[in-house]
Amino acid sequence: MLVNVKKLNVQQFIAQQITTEMVKPYSFTAQAPSNIALVKYWGKYANQIPANPSISFTLTNCHTDTSITFEPKKQKKPQLEVYFEGKQKESFKPKILTFIARIIKYCTYLNHFDIHIDTKNSFPHSSGIASSASGMAAISHCIMQLEKSFYPEMPLSYFNQKSSFLARLGSGSASRSVAGEVVVWGKHEQVNASSDLYGVSIPFQLHKNFKNYQDTILLVDKGEKVVSSTVGHKLMNNHPYAKARFEQAHQNLGAMLDILKNGNLTEFIQLVESEALTLHAMMMTSVPYFILMKPKTLEIIQEIWRFRAKTGLHLCFTLDAGANVHLLYPNDEKELINHFIKEKLAQYCQNNQYICDELGTGTRTK
Ligand code: DP6
């Protein structure tokens, strides 16, 4: 099943040419958060079109801070420099160059500038937390600030939509880190404004049970992943269960929207954990198969289930494409659950390390 991206309305994202007076130095900053998917994106078509819609909670504390200077180019070809935590980082360049190559037709003004990127993450380096979502959202936000300085009348809705559109071309999940507490990316029949091209906020008030919802990330394994997300997505192409999975994701997203509206935490837990295990089941049934969970990931899951049976508290887990465990729980159960994390779950983490995060609102200018 191939999606023809030309049928999607990408024309709206092509910026007009700029005038020579506009080619001067500019400097912008952005802080973009990570996000955690409740219904997962796993599998994609050409041009970063998702095979199924996904929905995520935007986080706060796990974020990337990025400053970009755009200087009129000095040579025929624009140059790129990337600094990470104050040091030049050549290894980040290929991904950013691929990103620029993908977005250049929508941002032709970039052809006039040398780009200098300075970036840092709030979470520990190589903690196994994917920085591509927050990283790409931050870069896209800076690029849109540049575009807005050419066209100051640009409405905020367009700014956010195009930021998310650009971020998606850097990393799919980045499209969900731009604006809103809960974001849907990918066309879904229950969200009119939803699109395969960018993320949108849920079109209703999030139930109060989810206010300041907590996400504690247990750092189980900080090592290099055995299989990257890029390869993992590709393995969904000829996956024996792909069709059923993509249909299930549509259904699960519909069910999740109802839960977020009505605040049913028992149903929330069931759906979130099932999505996490389904994601990893897809990995275990790919050809070739692979496993990203570690023994400690499973031990933590068992501990959570025992704790929940004993206390009746609404603690559940979800997983990204890695061994780390995201613990999701309501803000008003925080005290008892934090005690359990500290006393019991921290021992499963590398150097007892975990990160406390919570629901946030998206990328902002710093
Ligand atoms: C398991 O967004 O990292 O976290 O588009 O290739 O950059 P690319 O993939 P990426 O995939 C994220 C996969 C996931 C699930 C999710 O966040 O929805």
mmCIF file with all atom_site columns, C-alpha atoms in Angstrom, residues 129-332:
data_model
loop_
_atom_site.group_PDB
_atom_site.id
_atom_site.type_symbol
_atom_site.label_atom_id
_atom_site.label_alt_id
_atom_site.label_comp_id
_atom_site.label_asym_id
_atom_site.label_entity_id
_atom_site.label_seq_id
_atom_site.pdbx_PDB_ins_code
_atom_site.Cartn_x
_atom_site.Cartn_y
_atom_site.Cartn_z
_atom_site.occupancy
_atom_site.B_iso_or_equiv
_atom_site.pdbx_formal_charge
_atom_site.auth_seq_id
_atom_site.auth_comp_id
_atom_site.auth_asym_id
_atom_site.auth_atom_id
_atom_site.pdbx_PDB_model_num
ATOM 1   C CA . ILE A 1 129 ? 16.155  8.482   25.414 1.00 0.00 ? 129 ILE A CA 1
ATOM 2   C CA . ALA A 1 130 ? 15.588  9.299   21.777 1.00 0.00 ? 130 ALA A CA 1
ATOM 3   C CA . SER A 1 131 ? 16.600  12.884  21.167 1.00 0.00 ? 131 SER A CA 1
ATOM 4   C CA . SER A 1 132 ? 15.461  12.912  17.542 1.00 0.00 ? 132 SER A CA 1
ATOM 5   C CA . ALA A 1 133 ? 11.920  14.040  18.413 1.00 0.00 ? 133 ALA A CA 1
ATOM 6   C CA . SER A 1 134 ? 12.948  16.983  20.575 1.00 0.00 ? 134 SER A CA 1
ATOM 7   C CA . GLY A 1 135 ? 16.011  17.725  18.414 1.00 0.00 ? 135 GLY A CA 1
ATOM 8   C CA . MET A 1 136 ? 14.153  17.901  15.114 1.00 0.00 ? 136 MET A CA 1
ATOM 9   C CA . ALA A 1 137 ? 11.239  19.837  16.627 1.00 0.00 ? 137 ALA A CA 1
ATOM 10  C CA . ALA A 1 138 ? 13.689  22.431  17.994 1.00 0.00 ? 138 ALA A CA 1
ATOM 11  C CA . ILE A 1 139 ? 15.482  22.877  14.646 1.00 0.00 ? 139 ILE A CA 1
ATOM 12  C CA . SER A 1 140 ? 12.160  23.150  12.800 1.00 0.00 ? 140 SER A CA 1
ATOM 13  C CA . HIS A 1 141 ? 10.939  25.782  15.245 1.00 0.00 ? 141 HIS A CA 1
ATOM 14  C CA . CYS A 1 142 ? 14.084  27.894  14.633 1.00 0.00 ? 142 CYS A CA 1
ATOM 15  C CA . ILE A 1 143 ? 13.641  27.563  10.862 1.00 0.00 ? 143 ILE A CA 1
ATOM 16  C CA . MET A 1 144 ? 10.020  28.679  11.173 1.00 0.00 ? 144 MET A CA 1
ATOM 17  C CA . GLN A 1 145 ? 11.102  31.685  13.247 1.00 0.00 ? 145 GLN A CA 1
ATOM 18  C CA . LEU A 1 146 ? 13.362  32.605  10.329 1.00 0.00 ? 146 LEU A CA 1
ATOM 19  C CA . GLU A 1 147 ? 10.458  32.187  7.883  1.00 0.00 ? 147 GLU A CA 1
ATOM 20  C CA . LYS A 1 148 ? 8.205   34.251  10.132 1.00 0.00 ? 148 LYS A CA 1
ATOM 21  C CA . SER A 1 149 ? 10.713  37.084  10.169 1.00 0.00 ? 149 SER A CA 1
ATOM 22  C CA . PHE A 1 150 ? 10.320  37.223  6.350  1.00 0.00 ? 150 PHE A CA 1
ATOM 23  C CA . TYR A 1 151 ? 6.528   37.025  6.585  1.00 0.00 ? 151 TYR A CA 1
ATOM 24  C CA . PRO A 1 152 ? 5.606   38.549  9.985  1.00 0.00 ? 152 PRO A CA 1
ATOM 25  C CA . GLU A 1 153 ? 1.869   38.280  9.351  1.00 0.00 ? 153 GLU A CA 1
ATOM 26  C CA . MET A 1 154 ? 2.110   34.463  9.455  1.00 0.00 ? 154 MET A CA 1
ATOM 27  C CA . PRO A 1 155 ? -0.685  33.106  11.714 1.00 0.00 ? 155 PRO A CA 1
ATOM 28  C CA . LEU A 1 156 ? 0.339   30.968  14.696 1.00 0.00 ? 156 LEU A CA 1
ATOM 29  C CA . SER A 1 157 ? -1.746  28.065  13.369 1.00 0.00 ? 157 SER A CA 1
ATOM 30  C CA . TYR A 1 158 ? 0.327   28.010  10.161 1.00 0.00 ? 158 TYR A CA 1
ATOM 31  C CA . PHE A 1 159 ? 3.571   28.435  12.097 1.00 0.00 ? 159 PHE A CA 1
ATOM 32  C CA . ASN A 1 160 ? 2.780   25.362  14.207 1.00 0.00 ? 160 ASN A CA 1
ATOM 33  C CA . GLN A 1 161 ? 1.447   23.324  11.312 1.00 0.00 ? 161 GLN A CA 1
ATOM 34  C CA . LYS A 1 162 ? 4.493   23.920  9.165  1.00 0.00 ? 162 LYS A CA 1
ATOM 35  C CA . SER A 1 163 ? 6.859   23.418  12.139 1.00 0.00 ? 163 SER A CA 1
ATOM 36  C CA . SER A 1 164 ? 5.296   20.011  12.680 1.00 0.00 ? 164 SER A CA 1
ATOM 37  C CA . PHE A 1 165 ? 5.336   19.301  8.917  1.00 0.00 ? 165 PHE A CA 1
ATOM 38  C CA . LEU A 1 166 ? 9.074   20.067  8.798  1.00 0.00 ? 166 LEU A CA 1
ATOM 39  C CA . ALA A 1 167 ? 9.822   18.201  12.051 1.00 0.00 ? 167 ALA A CA 1
ATOM 40  C CA . ARG A 1 168 ? 8.114   15.110  10.623 1.00 0.00 ? 168 ARG A CA 1
ATOM 41  C CA . LEU A 1 169 ? 10.542  15.132  7.718  1.00 0.00 ? 169 LEU A CA 1
ATOM 42  C CA . GLY A 1 170 ? 13.377  14.976  10.266 1.00 0.00 ? 170 GLY A CA 1
ATOM 43  C CA . SER A 1 171 ? 11.839  12.279  12.439 1.00 0.00 ? 171 SER A CA 1
ATOM 44  C CA . GLY A 1 172 ? 8.229   11.106  12.402 1.00 0.00 ? 172 GLY A CA 1
ATOM 45  C CA . SER A 1 173 ? 7.658   11.319  16.137 1.00 0.00 ? 173 SER A CA 1
ATOM 46  C CA . ALA A 1 174 ? 9.066   14.889  16.153 1.00 0.00 ? 174 ALA A CA 1
ATOM 47  C CA . SER A 1 175 ? 5.847   16.047  14.454 1.00 0.00 ? 175 SER A CA 1
ATOM 48  C CA . ARG A 1 176 ? 4.141   15.355  17.809 1.00 0.00 ? 176 ARG A CA 1
ATOM 49  C CA . SER A 1 177 ? 6.525   17.545  19.867 1.00 0.00 ? 177 SER A CA 1
ATOM 50  C CA . VAL A 1 178 ? 5.492   20.920  18.431 1.00 0.00 ? 178 VAL A CA 1
ATOM 51  C CA . ALA A 1 179 ? 2.206   22.114  19.921 1.00 0.00 ? 179 ALA A CA 1
ATOM 52  C CA . GLY A 1 180 ? -0.311  20.751  22.411 1.00 0.00 ? 180 GLY A CA 1
ATOM 53  C CA . GLU A 1 181 ? -0.413  18.439  25.418 1.00 0.00 ? 181 GLU A CA 1
ATOM 54  C CA . VAL A 1 182 ? -1.817  15.481  23.529 1.00 0.00 ? 182 VAL A CA 1
ATOM 55  C CA . VAL A 1 183 ? -1.061  15.239  19.834 1.00 0.00 ? 183 VAL A CA 1
ATOM 56  C CA . VAL A 1 184 ? -2.384  13.030  17.030 1.00 0.00 ? 184 VAL A CA 1
ATOM 57  C CA . TRP A 1 185 ? -0.243  12.502  13.947 1.00 0.00 ? 185 TRP A CA 1
ATOM 58  C CA . GLY A 1 186 ? -1.688  10.595  11.001 1.00 0.00 ? 186 GLY A CA 1
ATOM 59  C CA . LYS A 1 187 ? -5.139  10.668  9.441  1.00 0.00 ? 187 LYS A CA 1
ATOM 60  C CA . HIS A 1 188 ? -7.817  9.324   11.763 1.00 0.00 ? 188 HIS A CA 1
ATOM 61  C CA . GLU A 1 189 ? -11.550 9.426   11.052 1.00 0.00 ? 189 GLU A CA 1
ATOM 62  C CA . GLN A 1 190 ? -12.418 10.701  14.552 1.00 0.00 ? 190 GLN A CA 1
ATOM 63  C CA . VAL A 1 191 ? -10.131 13.745  14.335 1.00 0.00 ? 191 VAL A CA 1
ATOM 64  C CA . ASN A 1 192 ? -11.273 15.926  11.442 1.00 0.00 ? 192 ASN A CA 1
ATOM 65  C CA . ALA A 1 193 ? -8.169  18.082  11.292 1.00 0.00 ? 193 ALA A CA 1
ATOM 66  C CA . SER A 1 194 ? -5.754  15.135  11.532 1.00 0.00 ? 194 SER A CA 1
ATOM 67  C CA . SER A 1 195 ? -3.222  14.633  8.769  1.00 0.00 ? 195 SER A CA 1
ATOM 68  C CA . ASP A 1 196 ? -0.423  12.315  7.708  1.00 0.00 ? 196 ASP A CA 1
ATOM 69  C CA . LEU A 1 197 ? 1.654   15.473  7.148  1.00 0.00 ? 197 LEU A CA 1
ATOM 70  C CA . TYR A 1 198 ? 1.681   17.012  10.639 1.00 0.00 ? 198 TYR A CA 1
ATOM 71  C CA . GLY A 1 199 ? 0.515   16.577  14.205 1.00 0.00 ? 199 GLY A CA 1
ATOM 72  C CA . VAL A 1 200 ? -2.614  18.224  15.634 1.00 0.00 ? 200 VAL A CA 1
ATOM 73  C CA . SER A 1 201 ? -3.831  18.749  19.195 1.00 0.00 ? 201 SER A CA 1
ATOM 74  C CA . ILE A 1 202 ? -6.775  16.627  20.288 1.00 0.00 ? 202 ILE A CA 1
ATOM 75  C CA . PRO A 1 203 ? -9.942  18.571  19.460 1.00 0.00 ? 203 PRO A CA 1
ATOM 76  C CA . PHE A 1 204 ? -11.492 18.388  22.946 1.00 0.00 ? 204 PHE A CA 1
ATOM 77  C CA . GLN A 1 205 ? -10.716 19.112  26.587 1.00 0.00 ? 205 GLN A CA 1
ATOM 78  C CA . LEU A 1 206 ? -8.445  16.482  28.136 1.00 0.00 ? 206 LEU A CA 1
ATOM 79  C CA . HIS A 1 207 ? -10.218 14.869  31.136 1.00 0.00 ? 207 HIS A CA 1
ATOM 80  C CA . LYS A 1 208 ? -9.064  16.261  34.481 1.00 0.00 ? 208 LYS A CA 1
ATOM 81  C CA . ASN A 1 209 ? -7.766  12.795  35.513 1.00 0.00 ? 209 ASN A CA 1
ATOM 82  C CA . PHE A 1 210 ? -4.908  13.391  33.081 1.00 0.00 ? 210 PHE A CA 1
ATOM 83  C CA . LYS A 1 211 ? -3.994  16.844  34.374 1.00 0.00 ? 211 LYS A CA 1
ATOM 84  C CA . ASN A 1 212 ? -0.220  17.007  34.994 1.00 0.00 ? 212 ASN A CA 1
ATOM 85  C CA . TYR A 1 213 ? -0.015  13.277  34.243 1.00 0.00 ? 213 TYR A CA 1
ATOM 86  C CA . GLN A 1 214 ? 3.370   11.932  35.329 1.00 0.00 ? 214 GLN A CA 1
ATOM 87  C CA . ASP A 1 215 ? 5.971   10.074  33.263 1.00 0.00 ? 215 ASP A CA 1
ATOM 88  C CA . THR A 1 216 ? 8.963   8.696   35.141 1.00 0.00 ? 216 THR A CA 1
ATOM 89  C CA . ILE A 1 217 ? 11.523  7.206   32.793 1.00 0.00 ? 217 ILE A CA 1
ATOM 90  C CA . LEU A 1 218 ? 13.501  4.305   34.219 1.00 0.00 ? 218 LEU A CA 1
ATOM 91  C CA . LEU A 1 219 ? 16.914  4.196   32.560 1.00 0.00 ? 219 LEU A CA 1
ATOM 92  C CA . VAL A 1 220 ? 17.343  0.455   32.227 1.00 0.00 ? 220 VAL A CA 1
ATOM 93  C CA . ASP A 1 221 ? 19.892  0.356   29.483 1.00 0.00 ? 221 ASP A CA 1
ATOM 94  C CA . LYS A 1 222 ? 21.913  3.244   28.164 1.00 0.00 ? 222 LYS A CA 1
ATOM 95  C CA . GLY A 1 223 ? 23.783  1.258   25.534 1.00 0.00 ? 223 GLY A CA 1
ATOM 96  C CA . GLU A 1 224 ? 23.530  1.543   21.777 1.00 0.00 ? 224 GLU A CA 1
ATOM 97  C CA . LYS A 1 225 ? 20.352  -0.085  20.438 1.00 0.00 ? 225 LYS A CA 1
ATOM 98  C CA . VAL A 1 226 ? 20.865  -3.344  18.517 1.00 0.00 ? 226 VAL A CA 1
ATOM 99  C CA . VAL A 1 227 ? 18.395  -2.223  15.842 1.00 0.00 ? 227 VAL A CA 1
ATOM 100 C CA . SER A 1 228 ? 17.677  1.449   15.078 1.00 0.00 ? 228 SER A CA 1
ATOM 101 C CA . SER A 1 229 ? 14.129  2.799   14.692 1.00 0.00 ? 229 SER A CA 1
ATOM 102 C CA . THR A 1 230 ? 14.850  3.440   11.013 1.00 0.00 ? 230 THR A CA 1
ATOM 103 C CA . VAL A 1 231 ? 15.565  -0.247  10.434 1.00 0.00 ? 231 VAL A CA 1
ATOM 104 C CA . GLY A 1 232 ? 12.655  -1.250  12.676 1.00 0.00 ? 232 GLY A CA 1
ATOM 105 C CA . HIS A 1 233 ? 10.186  0.828   10.648 1.00 0.00 ? 233 HIS A CA 1
ATOM 106 C CA . LYS A 1 234 ? 11.473  -0.769  7.446  1.00 0.00 ? 234 LYS A CA 1
ATOM 107 C CA . LEU A 1 235 ? 10.904  -4.248  8.827  1.00 0.00 ? 235 LEU A CA 1
ATOM 108 C CA . MET A 1 236 ? 7.166   -3.463  8.933  1.00 0.00 ? 236 MET A CA 1
ATOM 109 C CA . ASN A 1 237 ? 7.197   -3.419  5.094  1.00 0.00 ? 237 ASN A CA 1
ATOM 110 C CA . ASN A 1 238 ? 7.043   -7.170  4.709  1.00 0.00 ? 238 ASN A CA 1
ATOM 111 C CA . HIS A 1 239 ? 5.834   -7.959  8.178  1.00 0.00 ? 239 HIS A CA 1
ATOM 112 C CA . PRO A 1 240 ? 3.398   -10.886 8.385  1.00 0.00 ? 240 PRO A CA 1
ATOM 113 C CA . TYR A 1 241 ? 1.134   -9.012  10.849 1.00 0.00 ? 241 TYR A CA 1
ATOM 114 C CA . ALA A 1 242 ? 1.484   -5.484  9.435  1.00 0.00 ? 242 ALA A CA 1
ATOM 115 C CA . LYS A 1 243 ? -2.019  -5.174  7.994  1.00 0.00 ? 243 LYS A CA 1
ATOM 116 C CA . ALA A 1 244 ? -3.695  -6.312  11.223 1.00 0.00 ? 244 ALA A CA 1
ATOM 117 C CA . ARG A 1 245 ? -1.415  -4.046  13.276 1.00 0.00 ? 245 ARG A CA 1
ATOM 118 C CA . PHE A 1 246 ? -2.173  -0.945  11.217 1.00 0.00 ? 246 PHE A CA 1
ATOM 119 C CA . GLU A 1 247 ? -5.918  -1.597  11.502 1.00 0.00 ? 247 GLU A CA 1
ATOM 120 C CA . GLN A 1 248 ? -5.591  -2.211  15.235 1.00 0.00 ? 248 GLN A CA 1
ATOM 121 C CA . ALA A 1 249 ? -3.732  1.089   15.689 1.00 0.00 ? 249 ALA A CA 1
ATOM 122 C CA . HIS A 1 250 ? -6.683  2.928   14.072 1.00 0.00 ? 250 HIS A CA 1
ATOM 123 C CA . GLN A 1 251 ? -9.105  1.204   16.472 1.00 0.00 ? 251 GLN A CA 1
ATOM 124 C CA . ASN A 1 252 ? -6.862  1.775   19.478 1.00 0.00 ? 252 ASN A CA 1
ATOM 125 C CA . LEU A 1 253 ? -6.506  5.444   18.654 1.00 0.00 ? 253 LEU A CA 1
ATOM 126 C CA . GLY A 1 254 ? -10.291 5.788   18.495 1.00 0.00 ? 254 GLY A CA 1
ATOM 127 C CA . ALA A 1 255 ? -10.591 4.052   21.880 1.00 0.00 ? 255 ALA A CA 1
ATOM 128 C CA . MET A 1 256 ? -7.813  6.212   23.332 1.00 0.00 ? 256 MET A CA 1
ATOM 129 C CA . LEU A 1 257 ? -9.617  9.408   22.282 1.00 0.00 ? 257 LEU A CA 1
ATOM 130 C CA . ASP A 1 258 ? -12.716 8.255   24.189 1.00 0.00 ? 258 ASP A CA 1
ATOM 131 C CA . ILE A 1 259 ? -10.601 7.443   27.258 1.00 0.00 ? 259 ILE A CA 1
ATOM 132 C CA . LEU A 1 260 ? -8.870  10.831  27.197 1.00 0.00 ? 260 LEU A CA 1
ATOM 133 C CA . LYS A 1 261 ? -12.308 12.436  27.065 1.00 0.00 ? 261 LYS A CA 1
ATOM 134 C CA . ASN A 1 262 ? -14.010 10.343  29.775 1.00 0.00 ? 262 ASN A CA 1
ATOM 135 C CA . GLY A 1 263 ? -11.026 9.827   32.107 1.00 0.00 ? 263 GLY A CA 1
ATOM 136 C CA . ASN A 1 264 ? -11.361 6.037   32.529 1.00 0.00 ? 264 ASN A CA 1
ATOM 137 C CA . LEU A 1 265 ? -7.951  5.170   33.973 1.00 0.00 ? 265 LEU A CA 1
ATOM 138 C CA . THR A 1 266 ? -8.517  1.399   34.043 1.00 0.00 ? 266 THR A CA 1
ATOM 139 C CA . GLU A 1 267 ? -9.125  1.386   30.309 1.00 0.00 ? 267 GLU A CA 1
ATOM 140 C CA . PHE A 1 268 ? -6.203  3.769   29.819 1.00 0.00 ? 268 PHE A CA 1
ATOM 141 C CA . ILE A 1 269 ? -3.839  1.353   31.554 1.00 0.00 ? 269 ILE A CA 1
ATOM 142 C CA . GLN A 1 270 ? -5.018  -1.628  29.514 1.00 0.00 ? 270 GLN A CA 1
ATOM 143 C CA . LEU A 1 271 ? -4.679  0.144   26.222 1.00 0.00 ? 271 LEU A CA 1
ATOM 144 C CA . VAL A 1 272 ? -1.312  1.786   26.940 1.00 0.00 ? 272 VAL A CA 1
ATOM 145 C CA . GLU A 1 273 ? 0.328   -1.429  28.116 1.00 0.00 ? 273 GLU A CA 1
ATOM 146 C CA . SER A 1 274 ? -1.161  -3.428  25.265 1.00 0.00 ? 274 SER A CA 1
ATOM 147 C CA . GLU A 1 275 ? 0.212   -0.885  22.744 1.00 0.00 ? 275 GLU A CA 1
ATOM 148 C CA . ALA A 1 276 ? 3.687   -1.094  24.298 1.00 0.00 ? 276 ALA A CA 1
ATOM 149 C CA . LEU A 1 277 ? 3.757   -4.869  24.198 1.00 0.00 ? 277 LEU A CA 1
ATOM 150 C CA . THR A 1 278 ? 2.317   -4.924  20.671 1.00 0.00 ? 278 THR A CA 1
ATOM 151 C CA . LEU A 1 279 ? 5.135   -2.632  19.486 1.00 0.00 ? 279 LEU A CA 1
ATOM 152 C CA . HIS A 1 280 ? 7.687   -5.045  20.903 1.00 0.00 ? 280 HIS A CA 1
ATOM 153 C CA . ALA A 1 281 ? 5.726   -8.043  19.589 1.00 0.00 ? 281 ALA A CA 1
ATOM 154 C CA . MET A 1 282 ? 6.108   -6.515  16.104 1.00 0.00 ? 282 MET A CA 1
ATOM 155 C CA . MET A 1 283 ? 9.867   -6.421  16.656 1.00 0.00 ? 283 MET A CA 1
ATOM 156 C CA . MET A 1 284 ? 9.940   -10.010 17.862 1.00 0.00 ? 284 MET A CA 1
ATOM 157 C CA . THR A 1 285 ? 7.952   -11.195 14.828 1.00 0.00 ? 285 THR A CA 1
ATOM 158 C CA . SER A 1 286 ? 9.797   -9.196  12.129 1.00 0.00 ? 286 SER A CA 1
ATOM 159 C CA . VAL A 1 287 ? 11.949  -10.971 9.583  1.00 0.00 ? 287 VAL A CA 1
ATOM 160 C CA . PRO A 1 288 ? 14.650  -10.849 10.875 1.00 0.00 ? 288 PRO A CA 1
ATOM 161 C CA . TYR A 1 289 ? 13.365  -10.708 14.458 1.00 0.00 ? 289 TYR A CA 1
ATOM 162 C CA . PHE A 1 290 ? 14.966  -8.754  17.281 1.00 0.00 ? 290 PHE A CA 1
ATOM 163 C CA . ILE A 1 291 ? 14.436  -7.919  20.949 1.00 0.00 ? 291 ILE A CA 1
ATOM 164 C CA . LEU A 1 292 ? 15.044  -4.492  22.480 1.00 0.00 ? 292 LEU A CA 1
ATOM 165 C CA . MET A 1 293 ? 13.743  -5.264  25.964 1.00 0.00 ? 293 MET A CA 1
ATOM 166 C CA . LYS A 1 294 ? 16.246  -6.417  28.589 1.00 0.00 ? 294 LYS A CA 1
ATOM 167 C CA . PRO A 1 295 ? 15.658  -8.842  31.463 1.00 0.00 ? 295 PRO A CA 1
ATOM 168 C CA . LYS A 1 296 ? 15.266  -5.832  33.764 1.00 0.00 ? 296 LYS A CA 1
ATOM 169 C CA . THR A 1 297 ? 12.534  -4.396  31.533 1.00 0.00 ? 297 THR A CA 1
ATOM 170 C CA . LEU A 1 298 ? 10.499  -7.548  32.188 1.00 0.00 ? 298 LEU A CA 1
ATOM 171 C CA . GLU A 1 299 ? 11.294  -7.555  35.899 1.00 0.00 ? 299 GLU A CA 1
ATOM 172 C CA . ILE A 1 300 ? 10.025  -3.981  36.158 1.00 0.00 ? 300 ILE A CA 1
ATOM 173 C CA . ILE A 1 301 ? 6.827   -4.904  34.319 1.00 0.00 ? 301 ILE A CA 1
ATOM 174 C CA . GLN A 1 302 ? 6.222   -7.742  36.798 1.00 0.00 ? 302 GLN A CA 1
ATOM 175 C CA . GLU A 1 303 ? 6.846   -5.389  39.717 1.00 0.00 ? 303 GLU A CA 1
ATOM 176 C CA . ILE A 1 304 ? 4.343   -2.871  38.306 1.00 0.00 ? 304 ILE A CA 1
ATOM 177 C CA . TRP A 1 305 ? 1.666   -5.537  37.921 1.00 0.00 ? 305 TRP A CA 1
ATOM 178 C CA . ARG A 1 306 ? 2.226   -6.782  41.478 1.00 0.00 ? 306 ARG A CA 1
ATOM 179 C CA . PHE A 1 307 ? 2.130   -3.217  42.846 1.00 0.00 ? 307 PHE A CA 1
ATOM 180 C CA . ARG A 1 308 ? -1.071  -2.446  40.981 1.00 0.00 ? 308 ARG A CA 1
ATOM 181 C CA . ALA A 1 309 ? -2.790  -5.621  42.202 1.00 0.00 ? 309 ALA A CA 1
ATOM 182 C CA . LYS A 1 310 ? -1.762  -4.810  45.775 1.00 0.00 ? 310 LYS A CA 1
ATOM 183 C CA . THR A 1 311 ? -2.525  -1.082  45.889 1.00 0.00 ? 311 THR A CA 1
ATOM 184 C CA . GLY A 1 312 ? -5.151  -0.450  43.228 1.00 0.00 ? 312 GLY A CA 1
ATOM 185 C CA . LEU A 1 313 ? -3.153  2.627   42.180 1.00 0.00 ? 313 LEU A CA 1
ATOM 186 C CA . HIS A 1 314 ? -3.110  3.623   38.528 1.00 0.00 ? 314 HIS A CA 1
ATOM 187 C CA . LEU A 1 315 ? 0.521   3.031   37.649 1.00 0.00 ? 315 LEU A CA 1
ATOM 188 C CA . CYS A 1 316 ? 1.198   1.615   34.184 1.00 0.00 ? 316 CYS A CA 1
ATOM 189 C CA . PHE A 1 317 ? 4.102   1.309   31.794 1.00 0.00 ? 317 PHE A CA 1
ATOM 190 C CA . THR A 1 318 ? 4.861   2.023   28.198 1.00 0.00 ? 318 THR A CA 1
ATOM 191 C CA . LEU A 1 319 ? 7.964   1.393   26.108 1.00 0.00 ? 319 LEU A CA 1
ATOM 192 C CA . ASP A 1 320 ? 9.666   3.145   23.233 1.00 0.00 ? 320 ASP A CA 1
ATOM 193 C CA . ALA A 1 321 ? 11.936  1.397   20.789 1.00 0.00 ? 321 ALA A CA 1
ATOM 194 C CA . GLY A 1 322 ? 14.347  0.479   23.584 1.00 0.00 ? 322 GLY A CA 1
ATOM 195 C CA . ALA A 1 323 ? 14.716  -1.148  26.988 1.00 0.00 ? 323 ALA A CA 1
ATOM 196 C CA . ASN A 1 324 ? 13.834  1.904   29.127 1.00 0.00 ? 324 ASN A CA 1
ATOM 197 C CA . VAL A 1 325 ? 10.459  1.881   30.854 1.00 0.00 ? 325 VAL A CA 1
ATOM 198 C CA . HIS A 1 326 ? 8.143   4.911   30.957 1.00 0.00 ? 326 HIS A CA 1
ATOM 199 C CA . LEU A 1 327 ? 5.946   4.864   34.064 1.00 0.00 ? 327 LEU A CA 1
ATOM 200 C CA . LEU A 1 328 ? 2.695   6.737   33.554 1.00 0.00 ? 328 LEU A CA 1
ATOM 201 C CA . TYR A 1 329 ? 0.513   7.701   36.543 1.00 0.00 ? 329 TYR A CA 1
ATOM 202 C CA . PRO A 1 330 ? -1.887  10.384  37.775 1.00 0.00 ? 330 PRO A CA 1
ATOM 203 C CA . ASN A 1 331 ? -0.476  13.423  39.544 1.00 0.00 ? 331 ASN A CA 1
ATOM 204 C CA . ASP A 1 332 ? -2.651  12.858  42.639 1.00 0.00 ? 332 ASP A CA 1
#
